[in-house]
PDB file of C-alpha atoms in Angstrom:
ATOM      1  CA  UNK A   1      16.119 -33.231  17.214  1.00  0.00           C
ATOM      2  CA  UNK A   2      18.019 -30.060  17.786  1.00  0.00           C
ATOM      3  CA  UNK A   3      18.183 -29.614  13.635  1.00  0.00           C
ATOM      4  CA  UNK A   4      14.309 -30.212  13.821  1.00  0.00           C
ATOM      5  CA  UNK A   5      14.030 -27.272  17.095  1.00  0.00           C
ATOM      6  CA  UNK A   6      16.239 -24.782  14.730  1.00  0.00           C
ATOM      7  CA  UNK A   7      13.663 -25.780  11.418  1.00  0.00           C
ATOM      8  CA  UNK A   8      10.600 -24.989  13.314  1.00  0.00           C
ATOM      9  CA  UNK A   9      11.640 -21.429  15.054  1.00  0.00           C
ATOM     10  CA  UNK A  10      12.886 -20.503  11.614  1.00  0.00           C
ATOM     11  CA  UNK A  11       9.756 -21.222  10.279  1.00  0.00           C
ATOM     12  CA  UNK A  12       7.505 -19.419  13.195  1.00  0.00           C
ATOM     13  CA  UNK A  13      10.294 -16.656  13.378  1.00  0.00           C
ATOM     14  CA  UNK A  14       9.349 -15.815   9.666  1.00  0.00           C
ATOM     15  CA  UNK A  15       5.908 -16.021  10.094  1.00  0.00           C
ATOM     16  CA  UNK A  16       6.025 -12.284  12.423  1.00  0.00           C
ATOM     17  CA  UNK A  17       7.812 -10.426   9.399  1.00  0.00           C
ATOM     18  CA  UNK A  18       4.066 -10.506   7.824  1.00  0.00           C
ATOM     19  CA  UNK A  19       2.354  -9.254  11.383  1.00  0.00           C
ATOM     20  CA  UNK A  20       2.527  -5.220  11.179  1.00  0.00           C
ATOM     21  CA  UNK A  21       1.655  -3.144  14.252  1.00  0.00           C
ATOM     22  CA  UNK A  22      -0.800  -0.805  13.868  1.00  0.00           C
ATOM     23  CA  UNK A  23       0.226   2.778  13.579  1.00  0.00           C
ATOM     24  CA  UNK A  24      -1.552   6.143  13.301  1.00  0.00           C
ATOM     25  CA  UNK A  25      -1.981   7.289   9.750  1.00  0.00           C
ATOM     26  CA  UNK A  26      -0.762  11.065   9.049  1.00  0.00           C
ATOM     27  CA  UNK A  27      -2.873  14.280   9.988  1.00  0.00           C
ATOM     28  CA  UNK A  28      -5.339  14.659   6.866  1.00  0.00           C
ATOM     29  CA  UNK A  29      -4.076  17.354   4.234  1.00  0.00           C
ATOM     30  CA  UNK A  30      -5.647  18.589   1.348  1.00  0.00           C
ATOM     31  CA  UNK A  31      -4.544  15.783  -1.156  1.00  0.00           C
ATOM     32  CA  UNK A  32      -3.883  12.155  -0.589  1.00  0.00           C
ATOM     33  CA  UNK A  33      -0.916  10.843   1.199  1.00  0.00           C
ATOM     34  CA  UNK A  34       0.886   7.294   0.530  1.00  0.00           C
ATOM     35  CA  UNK A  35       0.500   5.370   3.815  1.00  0.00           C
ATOM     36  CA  UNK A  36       2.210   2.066   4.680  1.00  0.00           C
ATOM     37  CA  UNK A  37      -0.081  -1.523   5.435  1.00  0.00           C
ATOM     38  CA  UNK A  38       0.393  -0.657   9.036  1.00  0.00           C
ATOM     39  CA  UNK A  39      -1.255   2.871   8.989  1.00  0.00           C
ATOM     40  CA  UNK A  40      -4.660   1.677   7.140  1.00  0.00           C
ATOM     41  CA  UNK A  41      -5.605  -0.265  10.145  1.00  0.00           C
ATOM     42  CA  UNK A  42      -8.869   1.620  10.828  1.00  0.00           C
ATOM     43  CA  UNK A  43      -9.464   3.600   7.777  1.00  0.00           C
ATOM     44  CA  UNK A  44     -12.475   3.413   5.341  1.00  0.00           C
ATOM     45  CA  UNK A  45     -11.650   1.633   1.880  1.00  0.00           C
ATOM     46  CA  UNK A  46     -12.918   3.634  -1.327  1.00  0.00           C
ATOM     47  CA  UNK A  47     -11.502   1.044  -3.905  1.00  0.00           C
ATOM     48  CA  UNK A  48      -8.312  -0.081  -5.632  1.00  0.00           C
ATOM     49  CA  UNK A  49      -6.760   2.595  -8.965  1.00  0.00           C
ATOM     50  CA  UNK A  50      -4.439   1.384 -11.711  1.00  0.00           C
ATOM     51  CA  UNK A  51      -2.267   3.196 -14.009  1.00  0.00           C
ATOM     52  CA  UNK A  52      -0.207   2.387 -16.811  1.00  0.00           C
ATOM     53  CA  UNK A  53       2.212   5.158 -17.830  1.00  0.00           C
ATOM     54  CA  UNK A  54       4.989   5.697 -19.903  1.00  0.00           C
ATOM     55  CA  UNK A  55       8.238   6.522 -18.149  1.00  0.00           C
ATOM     56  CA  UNK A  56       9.416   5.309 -14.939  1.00  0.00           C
ATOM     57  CA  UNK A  57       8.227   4.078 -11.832  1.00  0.00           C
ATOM     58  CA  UNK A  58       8.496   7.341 -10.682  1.00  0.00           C
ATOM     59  CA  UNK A  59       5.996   8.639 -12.815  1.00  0.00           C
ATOM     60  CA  UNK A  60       3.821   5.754 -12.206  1.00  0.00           C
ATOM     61  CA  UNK A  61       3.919   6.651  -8.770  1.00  0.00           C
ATOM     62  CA  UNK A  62       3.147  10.334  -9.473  1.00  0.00           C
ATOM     63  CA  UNK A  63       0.304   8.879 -11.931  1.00  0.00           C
ATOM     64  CA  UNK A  64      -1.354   6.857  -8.865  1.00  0.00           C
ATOM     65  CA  UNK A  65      -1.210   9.671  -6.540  1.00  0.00           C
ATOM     66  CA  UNK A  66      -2.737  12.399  -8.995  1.00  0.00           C
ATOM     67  CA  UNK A  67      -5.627   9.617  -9.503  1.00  0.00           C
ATOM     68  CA  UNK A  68      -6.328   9.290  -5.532  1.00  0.00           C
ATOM     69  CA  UNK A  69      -6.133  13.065  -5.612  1.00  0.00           C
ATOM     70  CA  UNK A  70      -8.788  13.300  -8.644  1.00  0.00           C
ATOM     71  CA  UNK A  71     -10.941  10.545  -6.719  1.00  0.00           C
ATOM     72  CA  UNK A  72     -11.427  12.715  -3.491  1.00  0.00           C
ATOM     73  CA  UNK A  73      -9.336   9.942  -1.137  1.00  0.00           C
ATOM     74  CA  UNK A  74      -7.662  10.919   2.141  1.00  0.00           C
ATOM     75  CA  UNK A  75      -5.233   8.401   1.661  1.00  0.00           C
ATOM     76  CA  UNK A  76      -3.551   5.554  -0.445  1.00  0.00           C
ATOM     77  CA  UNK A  77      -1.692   2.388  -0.293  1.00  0.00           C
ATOM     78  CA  UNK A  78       0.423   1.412  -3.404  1.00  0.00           C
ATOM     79  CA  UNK A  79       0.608  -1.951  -3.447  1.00  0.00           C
ATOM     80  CA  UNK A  80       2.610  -2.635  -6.906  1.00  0.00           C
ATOM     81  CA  UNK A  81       4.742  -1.569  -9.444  1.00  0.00           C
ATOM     82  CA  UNK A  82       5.699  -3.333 -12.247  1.00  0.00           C
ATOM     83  CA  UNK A  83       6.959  -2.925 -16.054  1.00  0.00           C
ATOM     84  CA  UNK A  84       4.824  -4.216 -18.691  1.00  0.00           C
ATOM     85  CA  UNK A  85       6.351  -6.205 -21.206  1.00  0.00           C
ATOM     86  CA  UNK A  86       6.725  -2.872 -23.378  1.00  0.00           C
ATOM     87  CA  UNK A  87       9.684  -1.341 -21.796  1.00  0.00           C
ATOM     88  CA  UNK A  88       9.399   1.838 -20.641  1.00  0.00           C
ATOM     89  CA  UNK A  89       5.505   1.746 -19.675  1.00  0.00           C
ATOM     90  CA  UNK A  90       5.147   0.864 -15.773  1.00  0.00           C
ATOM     91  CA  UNK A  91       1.732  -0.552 -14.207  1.00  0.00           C
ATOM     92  CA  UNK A  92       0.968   0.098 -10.499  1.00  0.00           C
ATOM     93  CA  UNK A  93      -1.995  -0.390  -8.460  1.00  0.00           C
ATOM     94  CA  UNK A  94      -3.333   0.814  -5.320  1.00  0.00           C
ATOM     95  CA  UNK A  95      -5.994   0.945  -2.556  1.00  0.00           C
ATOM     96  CA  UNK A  96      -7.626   4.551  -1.890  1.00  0.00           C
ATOM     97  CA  UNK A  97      -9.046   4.544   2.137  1.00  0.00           C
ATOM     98  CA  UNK A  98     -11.107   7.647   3.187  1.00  0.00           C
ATOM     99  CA  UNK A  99     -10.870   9.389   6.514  1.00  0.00           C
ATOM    100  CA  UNK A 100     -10.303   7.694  10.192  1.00  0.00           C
ATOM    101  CA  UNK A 101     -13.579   5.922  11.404  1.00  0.00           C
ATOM    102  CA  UNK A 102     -13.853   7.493  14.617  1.00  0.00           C
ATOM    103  CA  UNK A 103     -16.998   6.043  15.782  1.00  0.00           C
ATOM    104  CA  UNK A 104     -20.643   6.562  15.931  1.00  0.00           C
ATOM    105  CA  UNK A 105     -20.421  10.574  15.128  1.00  0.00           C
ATOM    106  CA  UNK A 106     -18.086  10.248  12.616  1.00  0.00           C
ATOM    107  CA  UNK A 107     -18.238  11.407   9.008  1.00  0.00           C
ATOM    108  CA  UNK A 108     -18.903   9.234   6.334  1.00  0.00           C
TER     109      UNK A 108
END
């Protein structure tokens, strides 16, 4: 019984490291800024980007945030990064989000 108590509030335990708190995304700037999951809570979603680059995941990372930039988003999310199976070229993808809703006067 008590191995069956520890087995279940493992299990339920585990299950809050996927619940994220909301959080305020940065102050708008004029380009697009990487936010975490729990600062898109709110925001309007434009679409998802990919880019496949040649380099390092560094420069797939620039790659993705020169796209948001060339798209007009506020804000992005990256959500991967990976190397094809030709080493040296990286793939990442991400989700662009707009400005804050704010409510009924806000822009769209």
């Amino acid at each position: 019984m008590r191995r069956l108590f520890l087995v279940i509030s493992l299990l339920l335990g585990g299950c809050a490291a996927f619940k994220t708190t909301p959080q305020a995304p940065p102050p708008p700037t004029s380009h697009a800024q990487e936010i975490s999951r729990a600062q898109s809570d709110g925001l309007r979603k434009l679409g998802n980007i990919t880019v496949t680059t040649r380099g390092s995941p560094d420069d797939a990372e620039r790659a993705l945030a020169a796209r948001a930039n060339q798209l007009g988003a506020v804000y992005y999310q990256i959500l991967m990064l990976d190397e094809t199976t030709l080493p040296g070229f990286w793939y990442g993808t991400a989700i662009l989000y707009g400005a804050p809703s704010t409510g009924a006067g806000a822009q769209q």
